[in-house]
Tab-separated table of C-alpha atoms in Angstrom:
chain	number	residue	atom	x	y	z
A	1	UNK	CA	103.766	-3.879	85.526
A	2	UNK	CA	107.037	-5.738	85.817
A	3	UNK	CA	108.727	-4.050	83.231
A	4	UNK	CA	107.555	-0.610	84.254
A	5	UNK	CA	108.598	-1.723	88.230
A	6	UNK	CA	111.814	-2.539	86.474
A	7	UNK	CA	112.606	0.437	84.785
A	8	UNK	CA	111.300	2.471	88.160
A	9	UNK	CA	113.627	0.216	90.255
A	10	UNK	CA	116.535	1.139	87.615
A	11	UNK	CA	116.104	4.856	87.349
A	12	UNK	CA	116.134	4.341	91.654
A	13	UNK	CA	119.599	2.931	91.045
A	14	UNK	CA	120.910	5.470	89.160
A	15	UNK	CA	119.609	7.966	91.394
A	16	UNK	CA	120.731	6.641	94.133
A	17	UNK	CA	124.543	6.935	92.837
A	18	UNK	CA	124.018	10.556	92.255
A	19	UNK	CA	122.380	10.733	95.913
A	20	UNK	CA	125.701	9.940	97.514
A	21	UNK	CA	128.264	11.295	95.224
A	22	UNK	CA	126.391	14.418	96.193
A	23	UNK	CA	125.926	13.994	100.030
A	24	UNK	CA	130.010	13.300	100.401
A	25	UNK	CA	130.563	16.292	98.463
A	26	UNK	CA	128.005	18.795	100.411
A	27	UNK	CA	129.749	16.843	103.456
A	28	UNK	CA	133.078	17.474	102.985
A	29	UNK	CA	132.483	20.860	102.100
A	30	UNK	CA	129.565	21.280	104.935
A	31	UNK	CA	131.407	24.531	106.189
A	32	UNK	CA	131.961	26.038	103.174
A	33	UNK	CA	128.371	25.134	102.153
A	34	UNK	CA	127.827	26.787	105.054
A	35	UNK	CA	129.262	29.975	104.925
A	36	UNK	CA	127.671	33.313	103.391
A	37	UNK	CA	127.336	34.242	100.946
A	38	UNK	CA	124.975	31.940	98.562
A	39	UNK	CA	126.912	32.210	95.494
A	40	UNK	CA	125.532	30.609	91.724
A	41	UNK	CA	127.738	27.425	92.540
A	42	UNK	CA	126.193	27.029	95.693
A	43	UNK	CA	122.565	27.969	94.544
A	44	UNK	CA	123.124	25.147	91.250
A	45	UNK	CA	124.148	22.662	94.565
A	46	UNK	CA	120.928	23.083	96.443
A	47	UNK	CA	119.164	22.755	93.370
A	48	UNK	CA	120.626	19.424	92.370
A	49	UNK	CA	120.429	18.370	96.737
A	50	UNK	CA	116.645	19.581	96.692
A	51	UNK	CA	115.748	16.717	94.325
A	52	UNK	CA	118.836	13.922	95.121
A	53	UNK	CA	118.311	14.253	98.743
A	54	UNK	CA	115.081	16.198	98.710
A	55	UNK	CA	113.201	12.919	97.747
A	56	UNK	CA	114.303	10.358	99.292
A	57	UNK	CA	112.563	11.376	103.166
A	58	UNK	CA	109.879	12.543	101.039
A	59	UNK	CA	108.717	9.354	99.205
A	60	UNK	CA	109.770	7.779	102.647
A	61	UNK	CA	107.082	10.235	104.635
A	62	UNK	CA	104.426	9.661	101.542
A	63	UNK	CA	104.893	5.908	101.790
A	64	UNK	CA	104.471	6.242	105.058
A	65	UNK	CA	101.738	8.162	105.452
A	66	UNK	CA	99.417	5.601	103.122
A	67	UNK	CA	100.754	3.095	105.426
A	68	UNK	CA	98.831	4.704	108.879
A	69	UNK	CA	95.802	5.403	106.698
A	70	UNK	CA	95.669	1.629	106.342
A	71	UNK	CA	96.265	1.030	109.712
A	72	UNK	CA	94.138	3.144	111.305
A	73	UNK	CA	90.892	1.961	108.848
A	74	UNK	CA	91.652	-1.856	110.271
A	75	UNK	CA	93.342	-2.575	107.386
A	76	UNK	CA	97.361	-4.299	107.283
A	77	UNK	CA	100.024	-3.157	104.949
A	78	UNK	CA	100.695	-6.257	103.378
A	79	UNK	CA	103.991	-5.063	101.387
A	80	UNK	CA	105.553	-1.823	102.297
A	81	UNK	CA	107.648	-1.100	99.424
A	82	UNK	CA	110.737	1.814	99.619
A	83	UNK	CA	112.622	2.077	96.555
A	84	UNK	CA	114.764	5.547	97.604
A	85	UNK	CA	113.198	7.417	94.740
A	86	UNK	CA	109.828	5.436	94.349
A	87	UNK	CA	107.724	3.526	96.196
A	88	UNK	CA	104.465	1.837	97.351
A	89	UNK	CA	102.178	0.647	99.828
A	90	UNK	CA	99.782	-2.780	99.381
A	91	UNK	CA	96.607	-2.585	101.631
A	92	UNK	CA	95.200	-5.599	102.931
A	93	UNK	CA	91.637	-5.219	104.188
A	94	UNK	CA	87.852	-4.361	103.232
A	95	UNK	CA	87.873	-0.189	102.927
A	96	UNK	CA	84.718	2.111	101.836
A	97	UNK	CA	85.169	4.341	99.622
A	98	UNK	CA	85.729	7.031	101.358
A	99	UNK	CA	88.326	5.318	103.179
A	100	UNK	CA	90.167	4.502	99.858
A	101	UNK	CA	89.743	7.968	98.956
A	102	UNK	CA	91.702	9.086	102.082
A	103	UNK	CA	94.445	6.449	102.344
A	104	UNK	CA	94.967	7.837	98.809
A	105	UNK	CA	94.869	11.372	99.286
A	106	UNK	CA	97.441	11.276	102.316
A	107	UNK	CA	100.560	10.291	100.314
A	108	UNK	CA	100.471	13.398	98.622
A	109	UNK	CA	99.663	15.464	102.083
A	110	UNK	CA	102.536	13.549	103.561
A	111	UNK	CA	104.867	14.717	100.595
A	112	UNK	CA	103.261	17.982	100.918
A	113	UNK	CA	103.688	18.919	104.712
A	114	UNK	CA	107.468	16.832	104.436
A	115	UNK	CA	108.046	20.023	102.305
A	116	UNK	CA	106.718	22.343	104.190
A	117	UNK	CA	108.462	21.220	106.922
A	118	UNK	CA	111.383	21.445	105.476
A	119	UNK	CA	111.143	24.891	104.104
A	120	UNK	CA	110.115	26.251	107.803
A	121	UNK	CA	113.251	24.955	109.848
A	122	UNK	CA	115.763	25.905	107.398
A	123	UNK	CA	114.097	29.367	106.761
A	124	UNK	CA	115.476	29.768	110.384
A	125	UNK	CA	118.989	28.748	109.384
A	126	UNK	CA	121.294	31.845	109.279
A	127	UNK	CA	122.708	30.492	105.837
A	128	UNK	CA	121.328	31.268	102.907
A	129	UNK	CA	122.728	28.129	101.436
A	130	UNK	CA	120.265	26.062	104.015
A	131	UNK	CA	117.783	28.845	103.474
A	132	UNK	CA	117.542	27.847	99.737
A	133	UNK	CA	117.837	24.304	99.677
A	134	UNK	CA	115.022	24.414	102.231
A	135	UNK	CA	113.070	26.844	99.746
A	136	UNK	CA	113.455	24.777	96.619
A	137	UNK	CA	112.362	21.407	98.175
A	138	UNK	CA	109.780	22.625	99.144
A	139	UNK	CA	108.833	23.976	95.392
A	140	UNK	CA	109.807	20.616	94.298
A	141	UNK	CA	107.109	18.749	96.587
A	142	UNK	CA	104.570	21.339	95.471
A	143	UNK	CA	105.431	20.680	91.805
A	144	UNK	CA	105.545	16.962	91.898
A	145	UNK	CA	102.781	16.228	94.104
A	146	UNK	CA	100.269	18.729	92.231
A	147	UNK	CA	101.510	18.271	88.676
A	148	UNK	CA	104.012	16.102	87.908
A	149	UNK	CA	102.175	13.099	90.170
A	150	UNK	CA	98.382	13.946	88.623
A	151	UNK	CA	99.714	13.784	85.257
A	152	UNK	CA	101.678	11.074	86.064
A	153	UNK	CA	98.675	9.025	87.028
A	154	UNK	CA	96.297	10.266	84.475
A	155	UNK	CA	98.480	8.464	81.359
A	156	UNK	CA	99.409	5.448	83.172
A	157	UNK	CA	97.171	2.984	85.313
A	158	UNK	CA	98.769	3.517	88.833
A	159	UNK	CA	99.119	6.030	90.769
A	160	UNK	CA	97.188	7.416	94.110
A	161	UNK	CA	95.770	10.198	92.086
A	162	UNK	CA	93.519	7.624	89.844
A	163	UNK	CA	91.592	6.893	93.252
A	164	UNK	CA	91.174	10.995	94.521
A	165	UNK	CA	89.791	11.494	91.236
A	166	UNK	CA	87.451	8.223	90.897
A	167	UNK	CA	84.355	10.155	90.642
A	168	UNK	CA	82.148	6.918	89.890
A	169	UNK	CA	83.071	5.837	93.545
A	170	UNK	CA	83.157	9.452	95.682
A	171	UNK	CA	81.691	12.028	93.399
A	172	UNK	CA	81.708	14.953	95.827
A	173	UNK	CA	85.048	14.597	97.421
A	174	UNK	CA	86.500	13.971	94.035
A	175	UNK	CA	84.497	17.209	92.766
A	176	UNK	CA	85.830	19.364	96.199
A	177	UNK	CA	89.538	17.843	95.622
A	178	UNK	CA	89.450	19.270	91.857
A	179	UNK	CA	88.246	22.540	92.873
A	180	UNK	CA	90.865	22.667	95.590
A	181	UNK	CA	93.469	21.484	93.109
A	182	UNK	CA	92.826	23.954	90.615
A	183	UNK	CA	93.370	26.809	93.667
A	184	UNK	CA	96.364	25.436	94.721
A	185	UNK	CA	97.572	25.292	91.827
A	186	UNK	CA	97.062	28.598	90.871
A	187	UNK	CA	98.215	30.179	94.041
A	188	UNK	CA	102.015	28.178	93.274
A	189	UNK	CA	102.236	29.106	89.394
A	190	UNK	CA	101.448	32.854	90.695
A	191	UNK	CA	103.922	32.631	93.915
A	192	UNK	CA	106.544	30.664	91.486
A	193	UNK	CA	105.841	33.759	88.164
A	194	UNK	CA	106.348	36.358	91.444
A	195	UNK	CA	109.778	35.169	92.474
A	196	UNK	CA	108.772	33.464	96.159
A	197	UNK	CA	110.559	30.675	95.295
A	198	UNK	CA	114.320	32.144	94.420
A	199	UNK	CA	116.934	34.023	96.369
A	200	UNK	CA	119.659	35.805	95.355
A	201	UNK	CA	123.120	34.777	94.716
A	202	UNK	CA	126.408	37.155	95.298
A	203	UNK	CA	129.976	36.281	94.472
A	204	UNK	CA	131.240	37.771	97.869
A	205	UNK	CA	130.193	38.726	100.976
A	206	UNK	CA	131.563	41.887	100.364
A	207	UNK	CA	128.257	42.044	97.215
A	208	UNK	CA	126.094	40.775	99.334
A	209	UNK	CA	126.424	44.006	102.229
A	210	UNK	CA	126.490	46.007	99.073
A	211	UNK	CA	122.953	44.837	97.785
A	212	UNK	CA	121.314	44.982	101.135
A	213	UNK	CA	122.899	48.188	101.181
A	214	UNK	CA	121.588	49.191	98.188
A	215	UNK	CA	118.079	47.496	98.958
A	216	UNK	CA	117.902	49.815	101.620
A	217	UNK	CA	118.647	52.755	99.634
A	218	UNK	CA	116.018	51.420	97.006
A	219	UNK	CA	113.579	51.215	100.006
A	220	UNK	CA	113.794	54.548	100.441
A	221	UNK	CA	112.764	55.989	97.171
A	222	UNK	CA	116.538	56.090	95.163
A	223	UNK	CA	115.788	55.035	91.745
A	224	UNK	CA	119.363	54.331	90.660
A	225	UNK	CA	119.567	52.145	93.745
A	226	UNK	CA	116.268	50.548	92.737
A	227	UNK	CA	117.507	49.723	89.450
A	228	UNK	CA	120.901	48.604	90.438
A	229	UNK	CA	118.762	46.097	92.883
A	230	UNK	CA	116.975	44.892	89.644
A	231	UNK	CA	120.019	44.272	88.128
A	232	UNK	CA	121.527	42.888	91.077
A	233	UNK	CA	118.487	40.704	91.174
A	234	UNK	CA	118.501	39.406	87.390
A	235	UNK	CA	122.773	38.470	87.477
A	236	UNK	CA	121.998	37.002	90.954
A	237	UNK	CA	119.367	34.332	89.465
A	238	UNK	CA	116.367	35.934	90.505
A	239	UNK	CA	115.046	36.325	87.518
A	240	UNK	CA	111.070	36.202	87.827
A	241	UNK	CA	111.563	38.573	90.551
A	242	UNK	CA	114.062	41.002	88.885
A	243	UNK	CA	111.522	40.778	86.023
A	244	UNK	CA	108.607	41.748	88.672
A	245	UNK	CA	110.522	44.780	90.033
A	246	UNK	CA	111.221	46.192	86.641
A	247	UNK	CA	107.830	46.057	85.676
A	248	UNK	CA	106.891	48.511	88.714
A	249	UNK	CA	110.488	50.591	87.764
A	250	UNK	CA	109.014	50.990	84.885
A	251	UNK	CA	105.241	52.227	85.742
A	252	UNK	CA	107.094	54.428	87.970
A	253	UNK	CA	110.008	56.005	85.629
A	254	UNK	CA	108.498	55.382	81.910
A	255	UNK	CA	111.390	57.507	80.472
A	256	UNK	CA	114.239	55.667	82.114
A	257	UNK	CA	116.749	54.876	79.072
A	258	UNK	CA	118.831	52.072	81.624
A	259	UNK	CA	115.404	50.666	82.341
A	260	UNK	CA	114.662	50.012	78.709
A	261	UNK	CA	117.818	48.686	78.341
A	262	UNK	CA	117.295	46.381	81.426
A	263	UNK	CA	114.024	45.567	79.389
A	264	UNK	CA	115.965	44.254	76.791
A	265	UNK	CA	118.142	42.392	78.582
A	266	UNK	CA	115.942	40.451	80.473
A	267	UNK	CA	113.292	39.979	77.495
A	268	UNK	CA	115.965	37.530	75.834
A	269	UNK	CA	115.991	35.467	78.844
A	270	UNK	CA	114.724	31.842	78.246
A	271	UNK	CA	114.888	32.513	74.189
A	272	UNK	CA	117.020	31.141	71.463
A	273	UNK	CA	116.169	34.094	69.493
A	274	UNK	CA	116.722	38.100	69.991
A	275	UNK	CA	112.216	38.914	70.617
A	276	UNK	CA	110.701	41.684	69.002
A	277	UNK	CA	110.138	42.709	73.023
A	278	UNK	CA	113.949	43.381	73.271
A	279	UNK	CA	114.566	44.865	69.826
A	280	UNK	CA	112.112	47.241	70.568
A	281	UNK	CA	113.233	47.888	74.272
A	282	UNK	CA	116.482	48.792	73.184
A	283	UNK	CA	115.748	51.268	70.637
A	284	UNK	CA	112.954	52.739	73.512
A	285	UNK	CA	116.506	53.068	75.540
A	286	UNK	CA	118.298	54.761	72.801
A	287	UNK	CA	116.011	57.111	71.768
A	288	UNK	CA	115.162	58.216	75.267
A	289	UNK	CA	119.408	59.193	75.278
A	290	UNK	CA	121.372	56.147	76.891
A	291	UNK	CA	124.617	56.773	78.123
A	292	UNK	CA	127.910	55.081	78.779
A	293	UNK	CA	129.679	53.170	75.788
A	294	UNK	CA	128.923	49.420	76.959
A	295	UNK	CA	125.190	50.307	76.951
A	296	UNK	CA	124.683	52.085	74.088
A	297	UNK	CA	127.029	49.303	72.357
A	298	UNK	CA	125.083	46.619	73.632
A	299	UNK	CA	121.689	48.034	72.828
A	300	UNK	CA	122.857	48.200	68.645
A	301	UNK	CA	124.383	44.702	69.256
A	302	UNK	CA	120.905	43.175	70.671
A	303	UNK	CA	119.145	45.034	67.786
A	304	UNK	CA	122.107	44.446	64.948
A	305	UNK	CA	121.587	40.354	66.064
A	306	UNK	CA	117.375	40.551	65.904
A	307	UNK	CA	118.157	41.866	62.118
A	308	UNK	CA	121.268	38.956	61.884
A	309	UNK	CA	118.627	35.940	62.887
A	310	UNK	CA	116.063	37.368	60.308
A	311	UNK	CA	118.945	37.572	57.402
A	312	UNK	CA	118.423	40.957	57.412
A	313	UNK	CA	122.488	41.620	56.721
A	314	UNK	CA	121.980	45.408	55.553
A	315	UNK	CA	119.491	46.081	58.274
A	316	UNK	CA	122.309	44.666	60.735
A	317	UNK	CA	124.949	46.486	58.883
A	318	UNK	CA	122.781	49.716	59.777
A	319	UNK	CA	122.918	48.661	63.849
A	320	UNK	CA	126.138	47.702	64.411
A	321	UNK	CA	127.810	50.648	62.389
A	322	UNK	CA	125.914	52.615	64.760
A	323	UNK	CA	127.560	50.980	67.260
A	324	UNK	CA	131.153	51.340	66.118
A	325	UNK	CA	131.348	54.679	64.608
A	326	UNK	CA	131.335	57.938	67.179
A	327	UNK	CA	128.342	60.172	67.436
A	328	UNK	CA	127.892	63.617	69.924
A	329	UNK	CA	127.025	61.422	72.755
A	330	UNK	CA	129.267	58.040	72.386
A	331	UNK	CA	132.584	57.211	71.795
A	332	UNK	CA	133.545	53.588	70.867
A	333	UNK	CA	136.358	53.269	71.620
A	334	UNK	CA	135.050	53.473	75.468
A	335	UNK	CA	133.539	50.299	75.070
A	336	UNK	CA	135.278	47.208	76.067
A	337	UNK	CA	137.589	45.201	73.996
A	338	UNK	CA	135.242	42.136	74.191
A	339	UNK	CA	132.260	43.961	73.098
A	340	UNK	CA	134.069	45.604	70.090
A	341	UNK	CA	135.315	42.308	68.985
A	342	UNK	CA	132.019	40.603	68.938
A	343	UNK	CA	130.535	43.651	67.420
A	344	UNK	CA	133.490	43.350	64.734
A	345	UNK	CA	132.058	39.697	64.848
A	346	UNK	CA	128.405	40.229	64.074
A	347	UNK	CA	129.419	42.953	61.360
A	348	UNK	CA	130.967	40.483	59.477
A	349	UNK	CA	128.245	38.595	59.789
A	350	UNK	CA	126.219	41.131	58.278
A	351	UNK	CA	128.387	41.637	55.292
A	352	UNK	CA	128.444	38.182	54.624
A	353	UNK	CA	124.288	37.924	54.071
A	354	UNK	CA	124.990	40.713	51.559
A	355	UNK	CA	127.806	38.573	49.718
A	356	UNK	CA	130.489	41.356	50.471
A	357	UNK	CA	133.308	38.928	51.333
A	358	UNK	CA	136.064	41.420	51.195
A	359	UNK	CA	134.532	43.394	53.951
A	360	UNK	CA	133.352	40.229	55.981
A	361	UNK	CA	137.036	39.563	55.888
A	362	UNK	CA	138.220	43.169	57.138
A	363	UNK	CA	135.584	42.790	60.414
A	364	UNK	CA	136.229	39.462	60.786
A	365	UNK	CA	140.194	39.988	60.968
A	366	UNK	CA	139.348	43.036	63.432
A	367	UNK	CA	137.431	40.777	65.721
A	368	UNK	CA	140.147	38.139	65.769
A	369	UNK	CA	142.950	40.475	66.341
A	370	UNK	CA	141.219	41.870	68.970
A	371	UNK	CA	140.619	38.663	71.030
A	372	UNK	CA	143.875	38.057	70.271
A	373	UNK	CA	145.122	41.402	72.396
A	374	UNK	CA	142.360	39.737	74.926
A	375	UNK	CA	144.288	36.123	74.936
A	376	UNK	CA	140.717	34.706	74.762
A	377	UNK	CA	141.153	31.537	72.664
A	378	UNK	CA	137.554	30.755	72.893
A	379	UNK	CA	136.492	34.152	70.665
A	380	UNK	CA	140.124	33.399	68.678
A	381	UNK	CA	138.482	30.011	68.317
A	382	UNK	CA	134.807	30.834	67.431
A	383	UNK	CA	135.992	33.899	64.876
A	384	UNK	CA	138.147	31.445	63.372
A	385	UNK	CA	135.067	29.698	62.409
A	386	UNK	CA	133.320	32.693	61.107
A	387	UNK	CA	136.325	33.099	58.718
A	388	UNK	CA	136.269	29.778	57.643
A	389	UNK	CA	132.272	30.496	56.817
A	390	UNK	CA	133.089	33.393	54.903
A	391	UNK	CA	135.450	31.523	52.821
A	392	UNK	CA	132.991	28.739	52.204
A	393	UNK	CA	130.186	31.407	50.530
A	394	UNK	CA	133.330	33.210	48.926
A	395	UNK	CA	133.735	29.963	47.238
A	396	UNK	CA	130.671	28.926	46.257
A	397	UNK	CA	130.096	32.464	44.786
A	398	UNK	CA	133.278	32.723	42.759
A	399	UNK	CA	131.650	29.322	41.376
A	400	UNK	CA	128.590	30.402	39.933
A	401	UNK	CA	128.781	32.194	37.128
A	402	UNK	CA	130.535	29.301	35.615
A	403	UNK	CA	127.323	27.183	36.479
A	404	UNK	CA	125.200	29.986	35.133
A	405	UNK	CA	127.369	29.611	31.745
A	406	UNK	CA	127.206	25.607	31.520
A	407	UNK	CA	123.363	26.072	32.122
């Protein structure tokens, strides 16, 4: 118990220094913080502040709470322990059982309602900043007091949770508490999988009135403003809710190319890989006749990579030509520089896996002279790379016919 007090009291420490390198920076900034609109910086802020300064009230309230359970049962707190991040209460007294069971199970109401709290004053704060920190504390509490904490407790031999669930000592409360648990629980992974607990950023104010603009265009039956919400939604961080809205797009308009294509998109989300989901979404868009030469160069490129991370060069060949030479309804040379050059990029890719260096070399040159025009030194850098891959396998393949004549 020392050692793991030690550790506790050491991860506390280092917390702690994070705590209030964070509060002088959200307080120097408070206005700022303040201001609309709730941008990704902001939203990556009140994600860090929900747990650095989140906690600490809350393991204060939890602490707390076990201490008035004592209390009020007769008992005395013998050692009331705060740590910042951690802590505990020692009980001094004779308890029943079902008094244990209760100074046990009010920590984790404490947490619980500090949350709750929380969330319900600053969800009257006209910034969205506030709004959101408020939001994702309160997610936090829910998280760590009804998954993290349980598990927490079940694997190591303290923890308040071992005595809610001692069903030797109070069978039917523990029984009732499990049942409970296992609704609660339920009711946050579905409110967490539906979006309730995000909001969406803007990089302006000026996007912000545009969305809610378009949100009200959306709520009035537009489907191009419906979709531009989704996407709105999905670049804004919303992303279980953007996913949510797409789903019912998509019930709704089954033969929307840019939803397919949004489909795709969003199905790589979370994934080192390109899915099957978004190789097959993006052909759904291109058959049903996607417009616009970033789209329909992006939906080759997301099927032209499935093919690349499968070693499938000529299958990837097959994509990304598609993507770079002109049909009846797209021009190339519409699409951005950027794309073009990574599309030069993944060709040359492609032509490597087949062992045709020399024109590995040609797309690879066109991708770097094209970030080049672009002054992009990371793409200059990362094609650089590429080159010096392709020379590598030129190598090694110039090489082995000797090898085959020694053998």
């Amino acid at each position: 118990m020392s050692l793991m007090t030690g550790l506790f009291n050491l991860l506390a420490l280092l917390y702690i220094g994070r705590a209030v390198q964070l509060a002088v920076q959200v307080a120097r900034n408070w206005n700022v913080v303040r201001q609309e609109p709730l941008t990704g910086e902001k939203q990556r802020l009140a994600e860090q502040a929900a747990f650095f300064l989140g906690v600490p009230p809350a393991v204060f309230v939890h602490e707390l709470a076990h201490a008035v359970a004592v209390l009020a049962f007769g008992g005395q707190v013998a050692e009331f322990g705060y740590r910042v991040f951690w802590g505990y209460v020692v009980p001094q007294g004779s308890f029943t059982a079902l008094e244990n069971w209760i100074i046990a199970l009010v920590g984790t109401l404490g947490s619980l309602g500090f949350g709750a709290l929380l969330w319900l004053v600053l969800r009257r704060q006209e910034s969205r900043t506030l709004q959101y920190f408020g939001l994702r504390a309160f997610r936090f509490q829910i998280y760590f007091s009804l998954l993290y904490y349980p598990i927490f407790s079940l694997f190591l031999p303290i923890g308040d949770w071992r005595m809610i669930y001692d069903f030797a000592a109070t069978p039917i409360l523990s029984g009732v508490t499990l049942i409970v648990h296992a609704l609660l629980l339920l009711l946050f992974w579905r409110a967490d999988r539906a979006g309730m607990f995000e909001m969406t950023a803007f990089d302006s104010a000026a996007g912000q009135a545009h969305f809610e603009a378009t949100q009200t265009a959306a709520d009035r039956g537009d489907p191009a403003a419906r979709l531009q919400v989704i996407i709105d939604l999905w670049r804004g961080g919303a992303r279980k809710e953007a996913r949510r809205a797409l789903d019912a797009f998509l019930a709704d308009y089954p033969q929307s190319a840019d939803g397919h294509l949004q489909l795709a998109i969003q199905a790589t989300e979370g994934s080192p890989t390109i899915r099957k989901e978004t190789y097959q979404a993006a052909g759904k868009a291109l058959s049903l006749g996607l417009s616009g030469a970033d789209r329909v160069a992006l939906a080759y490129q997301l099927r032209g990579l499935y093919h690349l991370q499968r070693g499938e060069g000529a299958a990837a060949e097959t994509e990304l030509m598609a993507a770079l030479m002109p049909a009846a309804h797209y021009d190339p040379d519409q699409t951005p520089p950027a794309r073009r050059a990574e599309l030069h990029h993944l060709l040359s890719q492609a032509y490597r896996r087949q062992g045709r260096y020399e024109a590995a070399y040609a797309e690879i040159d066109r991708a770097l002279a094209l970030a080049g025009e672009l002054g992009m030194a990371g793409l200059a850098q990362k094609y650089g790379d590429e080159r010096e891959l392709i020379d590598k396998h030129a190598g090694r393949t110039a090489r082995q016919p000797e090898r085959n004549a020694a053998d």
